[in-house]
Tab-separated table of C-alpha atoms and ligand atoms in Angstrom:
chain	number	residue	atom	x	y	z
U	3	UNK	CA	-141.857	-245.962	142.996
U	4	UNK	CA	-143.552	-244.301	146.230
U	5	UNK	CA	-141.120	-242.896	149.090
U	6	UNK	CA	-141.192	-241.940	152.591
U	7	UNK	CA	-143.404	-239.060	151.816
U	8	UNK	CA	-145.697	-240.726	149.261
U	9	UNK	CA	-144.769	-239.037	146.440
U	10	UNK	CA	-144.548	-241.149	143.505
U	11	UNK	CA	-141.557	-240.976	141.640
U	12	UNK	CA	-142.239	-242.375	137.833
U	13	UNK	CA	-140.527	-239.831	135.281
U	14	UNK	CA	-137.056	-239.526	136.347
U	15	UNK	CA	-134.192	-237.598	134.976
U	16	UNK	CA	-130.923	-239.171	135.370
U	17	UNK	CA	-127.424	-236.649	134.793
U	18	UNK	CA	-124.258	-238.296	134.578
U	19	UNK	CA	-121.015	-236.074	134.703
U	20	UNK	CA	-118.119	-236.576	132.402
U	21	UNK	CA	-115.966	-238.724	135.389
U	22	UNK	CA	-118.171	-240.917	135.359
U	23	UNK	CA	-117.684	-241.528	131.894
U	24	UNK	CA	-114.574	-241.402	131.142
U	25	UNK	CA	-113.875	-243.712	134.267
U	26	UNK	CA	-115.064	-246.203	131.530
U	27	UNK	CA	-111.617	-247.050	130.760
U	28	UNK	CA	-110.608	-248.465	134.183
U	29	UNK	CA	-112.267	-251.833	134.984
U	30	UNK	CA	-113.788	-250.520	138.243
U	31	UNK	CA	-115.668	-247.723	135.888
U	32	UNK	CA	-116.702	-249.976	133.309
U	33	UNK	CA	-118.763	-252.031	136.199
U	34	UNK	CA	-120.132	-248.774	137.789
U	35	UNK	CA	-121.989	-247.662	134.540
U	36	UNK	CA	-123.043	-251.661	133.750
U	37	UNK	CA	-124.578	-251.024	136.829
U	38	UNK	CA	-126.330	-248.056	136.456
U	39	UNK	CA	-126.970	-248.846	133.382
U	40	UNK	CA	-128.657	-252.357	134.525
U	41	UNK	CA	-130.554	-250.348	137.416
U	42	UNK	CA	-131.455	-248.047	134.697
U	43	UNK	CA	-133.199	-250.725	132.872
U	44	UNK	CA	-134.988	-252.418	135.843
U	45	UNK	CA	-136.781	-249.388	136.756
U	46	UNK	CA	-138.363	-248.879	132.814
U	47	UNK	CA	-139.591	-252.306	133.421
U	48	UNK	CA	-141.375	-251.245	136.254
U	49	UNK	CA	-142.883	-249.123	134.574
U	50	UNK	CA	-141.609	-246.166	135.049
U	51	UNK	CA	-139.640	-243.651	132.580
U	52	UNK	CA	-136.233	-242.751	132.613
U	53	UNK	CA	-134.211	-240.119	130.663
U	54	UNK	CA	-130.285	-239.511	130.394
U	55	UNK	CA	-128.419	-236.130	130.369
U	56	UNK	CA	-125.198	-237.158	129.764
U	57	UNK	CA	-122.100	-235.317	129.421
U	58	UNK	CA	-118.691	-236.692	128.487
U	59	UNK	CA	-118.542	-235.609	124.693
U	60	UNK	CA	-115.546	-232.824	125.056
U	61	UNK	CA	-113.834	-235.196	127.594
U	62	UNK	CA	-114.136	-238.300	124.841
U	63	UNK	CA	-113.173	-236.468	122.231
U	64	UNK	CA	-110.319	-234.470	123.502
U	65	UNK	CA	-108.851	-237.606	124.509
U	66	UNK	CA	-109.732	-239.343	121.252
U	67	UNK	CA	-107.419	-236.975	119.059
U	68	UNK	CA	-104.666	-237.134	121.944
U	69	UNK	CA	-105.196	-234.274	124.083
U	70	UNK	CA	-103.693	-234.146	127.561
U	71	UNK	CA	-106.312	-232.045	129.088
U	72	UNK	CA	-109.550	-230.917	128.290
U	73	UNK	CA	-109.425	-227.715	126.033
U	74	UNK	CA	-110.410	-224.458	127.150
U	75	UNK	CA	-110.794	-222.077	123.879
U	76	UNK	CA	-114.380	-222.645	122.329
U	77	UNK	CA	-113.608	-223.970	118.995
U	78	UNK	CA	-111.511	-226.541	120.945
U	79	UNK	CA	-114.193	-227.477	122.775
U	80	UNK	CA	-116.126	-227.147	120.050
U	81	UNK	CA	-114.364	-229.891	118.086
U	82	UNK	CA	-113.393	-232.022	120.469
U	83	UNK	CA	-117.629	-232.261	121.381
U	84	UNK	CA	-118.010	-232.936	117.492
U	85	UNK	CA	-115.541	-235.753	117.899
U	86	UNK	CA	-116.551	-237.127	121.177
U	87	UNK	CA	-120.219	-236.941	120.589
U	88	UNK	CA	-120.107	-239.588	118.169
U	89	UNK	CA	-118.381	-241.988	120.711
U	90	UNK	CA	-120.323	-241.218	123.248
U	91	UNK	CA	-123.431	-242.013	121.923
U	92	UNK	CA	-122.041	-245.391	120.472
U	93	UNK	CA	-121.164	-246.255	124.192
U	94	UNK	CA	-124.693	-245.524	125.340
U	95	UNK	CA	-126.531	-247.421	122.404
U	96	UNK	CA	-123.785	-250.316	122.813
U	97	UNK	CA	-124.668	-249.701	127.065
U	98	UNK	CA	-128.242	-249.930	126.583
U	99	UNK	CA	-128.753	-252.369	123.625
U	100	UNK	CA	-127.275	-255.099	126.498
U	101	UNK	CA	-130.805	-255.090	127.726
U	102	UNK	CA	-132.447	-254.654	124.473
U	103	UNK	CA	-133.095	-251.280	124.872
U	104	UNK	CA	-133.088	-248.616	122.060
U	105	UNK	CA	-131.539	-244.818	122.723
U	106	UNK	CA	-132.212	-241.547	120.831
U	107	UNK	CA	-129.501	-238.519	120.591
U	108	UNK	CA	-130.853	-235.521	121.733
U	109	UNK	CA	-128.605	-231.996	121.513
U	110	UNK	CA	-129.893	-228.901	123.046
U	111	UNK	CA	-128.768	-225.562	123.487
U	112	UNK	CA	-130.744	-222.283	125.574
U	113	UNK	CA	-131.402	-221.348	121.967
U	114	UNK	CA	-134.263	-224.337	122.242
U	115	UNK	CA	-135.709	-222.798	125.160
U	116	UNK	CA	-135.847	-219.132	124.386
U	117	UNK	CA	-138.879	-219.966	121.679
U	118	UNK	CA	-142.316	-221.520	123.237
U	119	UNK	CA	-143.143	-223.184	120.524
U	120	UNK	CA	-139.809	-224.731	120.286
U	121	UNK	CA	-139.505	-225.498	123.963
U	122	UNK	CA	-142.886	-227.575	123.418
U	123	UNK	CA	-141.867	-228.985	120.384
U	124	UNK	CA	-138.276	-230.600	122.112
U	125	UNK	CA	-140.748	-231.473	124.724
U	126	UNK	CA	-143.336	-233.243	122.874
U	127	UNK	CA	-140.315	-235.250	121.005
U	128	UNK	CA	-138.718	-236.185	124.192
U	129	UNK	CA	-142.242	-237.542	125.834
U	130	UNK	CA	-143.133	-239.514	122.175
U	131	UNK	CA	-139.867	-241.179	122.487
U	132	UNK	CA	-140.747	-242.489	126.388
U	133	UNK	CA	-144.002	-243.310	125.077
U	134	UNK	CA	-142.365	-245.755	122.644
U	135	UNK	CA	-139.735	-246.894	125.380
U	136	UNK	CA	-137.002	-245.490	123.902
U	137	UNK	CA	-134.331	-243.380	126.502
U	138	UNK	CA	-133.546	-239.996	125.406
U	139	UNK	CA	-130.311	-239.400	125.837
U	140	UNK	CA	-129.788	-235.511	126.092
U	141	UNK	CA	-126.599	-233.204	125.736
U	142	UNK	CA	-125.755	-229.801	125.311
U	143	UNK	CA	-125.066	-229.154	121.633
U	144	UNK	CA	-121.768	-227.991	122.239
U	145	UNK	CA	-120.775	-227.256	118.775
U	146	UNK	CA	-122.894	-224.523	118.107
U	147	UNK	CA	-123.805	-223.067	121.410
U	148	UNK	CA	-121.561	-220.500	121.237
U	149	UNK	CA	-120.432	-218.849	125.211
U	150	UNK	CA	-123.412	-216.316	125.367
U	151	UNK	CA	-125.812	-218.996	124.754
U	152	UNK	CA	-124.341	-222.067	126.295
U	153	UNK	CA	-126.081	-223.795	129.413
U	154	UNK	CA	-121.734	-224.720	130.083
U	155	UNK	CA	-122.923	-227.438	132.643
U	156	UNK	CA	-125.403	-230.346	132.420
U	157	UNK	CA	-126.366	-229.726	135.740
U	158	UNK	CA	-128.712	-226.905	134.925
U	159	UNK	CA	-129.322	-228.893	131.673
U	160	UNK	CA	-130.904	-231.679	132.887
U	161	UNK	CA	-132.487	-229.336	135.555
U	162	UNK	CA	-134.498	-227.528	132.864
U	163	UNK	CA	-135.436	-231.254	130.847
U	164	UNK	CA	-136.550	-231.923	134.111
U	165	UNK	CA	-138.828	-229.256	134.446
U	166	UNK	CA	-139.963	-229.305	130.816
U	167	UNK	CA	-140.892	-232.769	130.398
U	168	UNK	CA	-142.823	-232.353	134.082
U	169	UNK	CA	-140.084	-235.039	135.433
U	170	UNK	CA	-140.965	-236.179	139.144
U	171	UNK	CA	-137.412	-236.817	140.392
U	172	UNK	CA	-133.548	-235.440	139.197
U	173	UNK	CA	-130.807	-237.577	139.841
U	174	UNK	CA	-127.650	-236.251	139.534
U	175	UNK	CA	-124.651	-238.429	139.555
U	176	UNK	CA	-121.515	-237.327	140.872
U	177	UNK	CA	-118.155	-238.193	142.825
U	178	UNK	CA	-118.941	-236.923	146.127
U	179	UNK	CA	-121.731	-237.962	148.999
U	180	UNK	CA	-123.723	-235.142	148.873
U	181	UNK	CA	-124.333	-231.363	149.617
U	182	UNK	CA	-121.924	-230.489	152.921
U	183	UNK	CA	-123.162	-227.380	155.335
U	184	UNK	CA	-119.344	-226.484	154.715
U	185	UNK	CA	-116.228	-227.345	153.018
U	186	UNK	CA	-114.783	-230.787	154.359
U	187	UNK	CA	-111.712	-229.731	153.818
U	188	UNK	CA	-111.258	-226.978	156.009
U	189	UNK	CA	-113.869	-227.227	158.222
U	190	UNK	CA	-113.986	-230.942	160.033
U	191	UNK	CA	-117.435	-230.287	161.837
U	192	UNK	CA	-118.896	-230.011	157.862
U	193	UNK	CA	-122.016	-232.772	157.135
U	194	UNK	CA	-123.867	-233.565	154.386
U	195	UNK	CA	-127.474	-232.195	154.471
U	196	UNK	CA	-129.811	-234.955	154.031
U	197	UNK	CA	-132.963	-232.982	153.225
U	198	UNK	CA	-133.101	-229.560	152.042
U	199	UNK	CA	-136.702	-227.577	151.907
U	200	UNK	CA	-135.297	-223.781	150.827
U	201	UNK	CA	-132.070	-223.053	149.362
U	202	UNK	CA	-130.423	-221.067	152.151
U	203	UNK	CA	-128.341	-217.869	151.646
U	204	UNK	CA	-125.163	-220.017	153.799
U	205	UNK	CA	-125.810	-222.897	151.374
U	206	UNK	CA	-124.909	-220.742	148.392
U	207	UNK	CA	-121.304	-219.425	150.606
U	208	UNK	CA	-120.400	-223.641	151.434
U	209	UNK	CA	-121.366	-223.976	147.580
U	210	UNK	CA	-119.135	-221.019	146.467
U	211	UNK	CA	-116.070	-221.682	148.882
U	212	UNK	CA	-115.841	-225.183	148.199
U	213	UNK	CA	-115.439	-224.021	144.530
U	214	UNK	CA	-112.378	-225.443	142.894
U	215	UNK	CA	-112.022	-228.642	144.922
U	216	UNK	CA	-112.632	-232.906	143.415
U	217	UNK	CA	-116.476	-231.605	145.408
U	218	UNK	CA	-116.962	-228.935	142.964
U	219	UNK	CA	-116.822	-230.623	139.919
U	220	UNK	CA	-119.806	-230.200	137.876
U	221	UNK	CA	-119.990	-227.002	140.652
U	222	UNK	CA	-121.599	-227.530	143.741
U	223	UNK	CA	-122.964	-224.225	143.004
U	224	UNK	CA	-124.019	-225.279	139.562
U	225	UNK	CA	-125.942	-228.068	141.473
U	226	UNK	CA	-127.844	-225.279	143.742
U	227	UNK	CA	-128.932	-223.873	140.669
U	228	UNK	CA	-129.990	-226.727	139.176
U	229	UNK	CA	-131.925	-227.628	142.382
U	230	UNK	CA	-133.468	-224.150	142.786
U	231	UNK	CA	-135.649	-224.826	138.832
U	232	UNK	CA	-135.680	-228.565	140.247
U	233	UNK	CA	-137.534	-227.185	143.380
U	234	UNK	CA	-139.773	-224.587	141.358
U	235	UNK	CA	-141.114	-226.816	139.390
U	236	UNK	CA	-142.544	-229.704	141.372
U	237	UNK	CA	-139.116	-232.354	140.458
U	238	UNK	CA	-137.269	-233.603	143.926
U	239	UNK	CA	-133.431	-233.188	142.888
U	240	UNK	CA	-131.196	-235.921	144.570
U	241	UNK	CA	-127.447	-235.589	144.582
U	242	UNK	CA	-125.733	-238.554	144.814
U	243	UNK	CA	-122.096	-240.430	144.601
U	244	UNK	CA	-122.349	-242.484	141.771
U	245	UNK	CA	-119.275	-244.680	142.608
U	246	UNK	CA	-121.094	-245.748	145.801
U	247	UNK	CA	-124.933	-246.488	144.509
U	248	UNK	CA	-126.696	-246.930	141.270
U	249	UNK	CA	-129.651	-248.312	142.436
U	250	UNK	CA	-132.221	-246.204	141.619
U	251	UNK	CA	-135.277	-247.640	143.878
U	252	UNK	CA	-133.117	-247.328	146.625
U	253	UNK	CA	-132.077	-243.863	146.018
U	254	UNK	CA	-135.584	-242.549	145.319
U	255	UNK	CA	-136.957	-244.305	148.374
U	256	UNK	CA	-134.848	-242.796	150.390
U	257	UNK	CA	-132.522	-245.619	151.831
U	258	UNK	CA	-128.676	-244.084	150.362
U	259	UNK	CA	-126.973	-241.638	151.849
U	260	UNK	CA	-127.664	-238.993	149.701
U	261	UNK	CA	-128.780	-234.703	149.555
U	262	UNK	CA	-132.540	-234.532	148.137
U	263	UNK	CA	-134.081	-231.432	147.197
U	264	UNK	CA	-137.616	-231.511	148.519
U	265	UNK	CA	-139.753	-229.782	146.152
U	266	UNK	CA	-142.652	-228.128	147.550
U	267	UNK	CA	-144.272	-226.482	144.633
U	268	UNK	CA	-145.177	-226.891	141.145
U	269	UNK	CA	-145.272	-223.691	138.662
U	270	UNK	CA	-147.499	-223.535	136.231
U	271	UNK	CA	-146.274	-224.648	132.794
U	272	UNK	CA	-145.472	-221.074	131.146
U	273	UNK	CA	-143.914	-219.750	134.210
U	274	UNK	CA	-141.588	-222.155	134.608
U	275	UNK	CA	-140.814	-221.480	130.831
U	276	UNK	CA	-140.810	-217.662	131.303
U	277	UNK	CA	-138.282	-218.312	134.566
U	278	UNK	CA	-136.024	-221.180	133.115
U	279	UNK	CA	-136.261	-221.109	129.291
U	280	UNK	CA	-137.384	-217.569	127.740
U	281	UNK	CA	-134.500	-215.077	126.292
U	282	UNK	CA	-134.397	-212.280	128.783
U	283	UNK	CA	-134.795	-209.076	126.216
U	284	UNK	CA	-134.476	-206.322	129.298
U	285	UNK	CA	-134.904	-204.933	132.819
U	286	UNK	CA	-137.166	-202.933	134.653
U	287	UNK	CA	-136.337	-200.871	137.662
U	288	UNK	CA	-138.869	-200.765	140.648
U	289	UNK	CA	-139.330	-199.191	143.605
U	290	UNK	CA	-139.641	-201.140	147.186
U	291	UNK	CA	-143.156	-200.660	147.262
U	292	UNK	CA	-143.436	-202.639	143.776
U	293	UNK	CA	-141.507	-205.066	145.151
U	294	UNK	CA	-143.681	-205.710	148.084
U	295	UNK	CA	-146.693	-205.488	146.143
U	296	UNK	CA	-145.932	-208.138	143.597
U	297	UNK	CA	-143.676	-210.315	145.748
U	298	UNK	CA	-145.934	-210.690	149.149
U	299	UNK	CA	-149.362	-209.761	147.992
U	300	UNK	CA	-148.962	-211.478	144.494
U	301	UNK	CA	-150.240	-208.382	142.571
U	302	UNK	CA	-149.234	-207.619	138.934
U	303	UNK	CA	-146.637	-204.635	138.206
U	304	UNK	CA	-148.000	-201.776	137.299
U	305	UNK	CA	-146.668	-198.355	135.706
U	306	UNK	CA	-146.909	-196.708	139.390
U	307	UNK	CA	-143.735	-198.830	140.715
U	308	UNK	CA	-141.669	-198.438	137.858
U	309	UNK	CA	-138.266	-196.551	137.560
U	310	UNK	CA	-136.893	-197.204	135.025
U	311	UNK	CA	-136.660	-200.056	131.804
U	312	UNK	CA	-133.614	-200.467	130.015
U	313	UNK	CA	-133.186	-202.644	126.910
U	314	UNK	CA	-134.988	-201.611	123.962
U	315	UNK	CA	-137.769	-205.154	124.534
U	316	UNK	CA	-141.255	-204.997	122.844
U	317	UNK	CA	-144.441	-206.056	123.763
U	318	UNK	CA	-144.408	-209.626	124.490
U	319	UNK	CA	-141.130	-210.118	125.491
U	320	UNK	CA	-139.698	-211.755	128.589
U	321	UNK	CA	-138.130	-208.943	130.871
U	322	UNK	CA	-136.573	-209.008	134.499
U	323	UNK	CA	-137.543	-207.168	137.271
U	324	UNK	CA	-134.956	-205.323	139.448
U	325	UNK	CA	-135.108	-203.922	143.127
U	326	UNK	CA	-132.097	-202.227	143.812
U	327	UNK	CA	-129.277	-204.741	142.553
U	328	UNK	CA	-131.585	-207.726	143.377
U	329	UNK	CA	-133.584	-209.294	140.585
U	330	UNK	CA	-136.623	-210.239	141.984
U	331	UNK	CA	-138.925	-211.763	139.508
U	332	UNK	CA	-138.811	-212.024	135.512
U	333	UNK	CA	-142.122	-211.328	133.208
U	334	UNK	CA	-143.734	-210.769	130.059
U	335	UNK	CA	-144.606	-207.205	129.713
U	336	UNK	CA	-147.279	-205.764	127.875
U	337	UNK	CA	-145.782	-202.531	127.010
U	338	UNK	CA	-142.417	-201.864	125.014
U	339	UNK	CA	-139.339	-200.585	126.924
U	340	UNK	CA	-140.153	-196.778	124.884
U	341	UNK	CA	-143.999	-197.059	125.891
U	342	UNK	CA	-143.016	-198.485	129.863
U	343	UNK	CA	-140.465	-195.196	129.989
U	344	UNK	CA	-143.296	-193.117	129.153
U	345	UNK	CA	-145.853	-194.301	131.352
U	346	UNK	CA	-143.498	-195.244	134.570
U	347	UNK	CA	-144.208	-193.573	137.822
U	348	UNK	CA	-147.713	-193.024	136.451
U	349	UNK	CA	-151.209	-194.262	137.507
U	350	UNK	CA	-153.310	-196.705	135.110
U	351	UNK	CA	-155.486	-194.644	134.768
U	352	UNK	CA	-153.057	-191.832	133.055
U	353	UNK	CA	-151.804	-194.253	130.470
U	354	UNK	CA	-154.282	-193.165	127.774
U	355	UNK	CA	-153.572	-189.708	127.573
U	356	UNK	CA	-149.448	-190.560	127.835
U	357	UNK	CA	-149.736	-192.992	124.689
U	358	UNK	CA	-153.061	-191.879	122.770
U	359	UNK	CA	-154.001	-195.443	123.913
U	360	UNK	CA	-154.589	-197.957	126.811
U	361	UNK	CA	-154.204	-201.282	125.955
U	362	UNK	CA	-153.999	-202.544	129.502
U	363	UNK	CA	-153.770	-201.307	133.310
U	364	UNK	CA	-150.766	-203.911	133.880
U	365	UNK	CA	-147.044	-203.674	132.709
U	366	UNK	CA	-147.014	-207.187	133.259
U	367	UNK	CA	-149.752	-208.989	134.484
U	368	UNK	CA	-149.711	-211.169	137.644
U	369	UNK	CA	-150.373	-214.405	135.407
U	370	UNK	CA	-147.430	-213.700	133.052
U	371	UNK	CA	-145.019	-213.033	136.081
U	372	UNK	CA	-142.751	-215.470	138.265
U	373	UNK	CA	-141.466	-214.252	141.794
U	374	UNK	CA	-138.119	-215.462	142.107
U	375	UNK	CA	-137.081	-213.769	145.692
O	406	LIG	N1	-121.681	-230.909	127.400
O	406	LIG	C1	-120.355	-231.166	127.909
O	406	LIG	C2	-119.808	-232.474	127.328
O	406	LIG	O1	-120.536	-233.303	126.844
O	406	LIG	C3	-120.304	-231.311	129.397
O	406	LIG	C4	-120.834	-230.236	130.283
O	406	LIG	C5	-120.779	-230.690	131.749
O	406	LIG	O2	-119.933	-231.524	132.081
O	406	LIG	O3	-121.556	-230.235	132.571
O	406	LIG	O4	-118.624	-232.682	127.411
């Protein structure tokens, strides 16, 4: 599927919110996800590739075991995911089986990410299964991730499965028209933005202040996240009201009235797992120079910026890299926190007689580190 700017959209991720889903039990929502579901379908056999994040397991379950509203402790949500899990799935094999299709549970948690070899390993699985036509469908394993370690929305979910599994296109389905320049509510003059090339610093404030309201569910600032690793790593994010359109040639070409995130970039494959996926294991304090360096002339950090590093990492670990109270890139250093505190402020070529030994000129090396402002 080609669109107005020739880019080809093939692999696409598709996120569905828990309204949708449990909108199921009217008749109206029952037709919207035949729909989608039938759009779905017509796409794979045009040969393309199409992958679910779908939410709706704590919202199926709660209600299964007779819950008025959706809990809000952890184990509740916890158990009421364990319940509602099971359902949900049955809906989407029952769903997709209408058009002979097969699906495949999927249940992730950041824990999957922190670990290369497991973030290529989920990856591999999920591309095997599109190779043998089957649709992944993918949720946060709510049971075990635990609050520390929980994504807590699909939106940044299926942002991340789009990066990993080098997706061209995000769709996420929601219950509003789009991205608005303000809050509709309170200011009448607001419009949806059509196109969006940089996330903006007044975006984030019209994401944040509309917080709270039917356009917020899901988080319109969870979306801007989820649109910022979209961006990063070469996948076009589209948000879009899925009680108005489903059909996904016509979103993707451009013809619905929609918000799409152009992206203008693709990361390389380990920096968009060192900025979305790794466990961040500390911080390092530089100076503005450092900043400058790294961030406009694309150097690597070296002991001369630094102020300070603060949480006991090792060698090899994924850090974050501070300015002030702005973090301003994330990396893997070569040095532990002890070594970096001995060496800071100093020249490369002093690092020898600091440590007895000089393993490298870098604290992290340009290659290993991702700018993020
Ligand atoms: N994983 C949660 C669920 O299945 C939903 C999270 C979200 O709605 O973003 O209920």
């Amino acid at each position: 599927m080609k669109n107005s700017q020739n880019r080809i959209y093939k692999r696409v991720v598709i996120k569905i919110g828990s309204g949708f889903i449990t909108g199921q039990t009217s008749d109206s929502g029952t037709c919207a996800l035949n729909r989608l579901v039938e759009e779905i379908y017509s796409f794979i056999r045009a040969r393309n590739e199409a992958i679910i994040v779908s939410s709706g397991a704590i919202a199926l379950g709660a209600t299964k075991i007779g819950l008025k509203k959706r809990p809000v402790d952890l184990p509740g949500k916890q158990a009421s995911a364990a319940i509602g899990q099971v359902d949900l799935m049955k809906m989407w094999e029952r769903l997709c089986a209408k058009h002979g299709g097969i699906v495949a549970q999927i249940l992730l948690t950041k824990h999957d990410f922190y670990d290369r070899e497991k973030y290529l390993n989920a990856r591999n699985t999920i591309l095997k299964l599109l190779s043998l036509g089957v649709v992944p469908v993918i949720n946060e394993n709510d049971t075990v991730a635990t609050e520390e370690i929980n994504f807590g929305d699909n939106d940044t979910l299926s942002a991340v499965v789009a990066s990993k599994v080098g997706a061209d296109a995000l769709i996420i389905f929601t219950d509003v028209d789009g991205f608005y320049n303000g809050d509709p509510r309170k200011n009448r003059d607001a419009v949806i933005m059509r196109e969006v090339r940089e996330i903006t610093n007044e975006m984030k404030r019209a994401a944040t202040s509309s917080a709270g309201c039917s356009l917020s569910i899901g988080g319109m600032a969870s979306k801007l996240s989820a649109a910022k690793i979209a961006m990063a790593s070469g996948v076009d994010m589209f948000i879009v009201n899925g009680k108005k359109y489903s059909c996904l040639s016509s979103i993707l070409g451009g013809s619905v009235k929609c918000t799409k995130f152009i992206s203008e970039q693709k990361m390389e494959g380990k920096k968009r797992w060192i900025a979305f996926g790794a466990r961040v294991s500390g911080k390092i304090l530089v100076d503005a120079g450092a900043a400058r360096a790294i961030g406009k002339m694309s150097t690597s950090l070296l002991p001369s910026g630094v102020l300070l590093a603060e949480g006991g990492f090792h060698r090899g670990d994924i850090v974050s890299v501070f300015c002030a109270d702005t973090e301003i890139a994330k990396g893997m250093v070569f040095y532990s926190c002890e070594d970096i505190n001995k060496i800071k402020g100093h020249k490369s070529s002093e690092i020898h007689k600091l440590l007895c030994r000089r393993d490298y000129d870098e604290i992290i090396h340009k290659d290993n580190l991702v700018i993020l402002s």
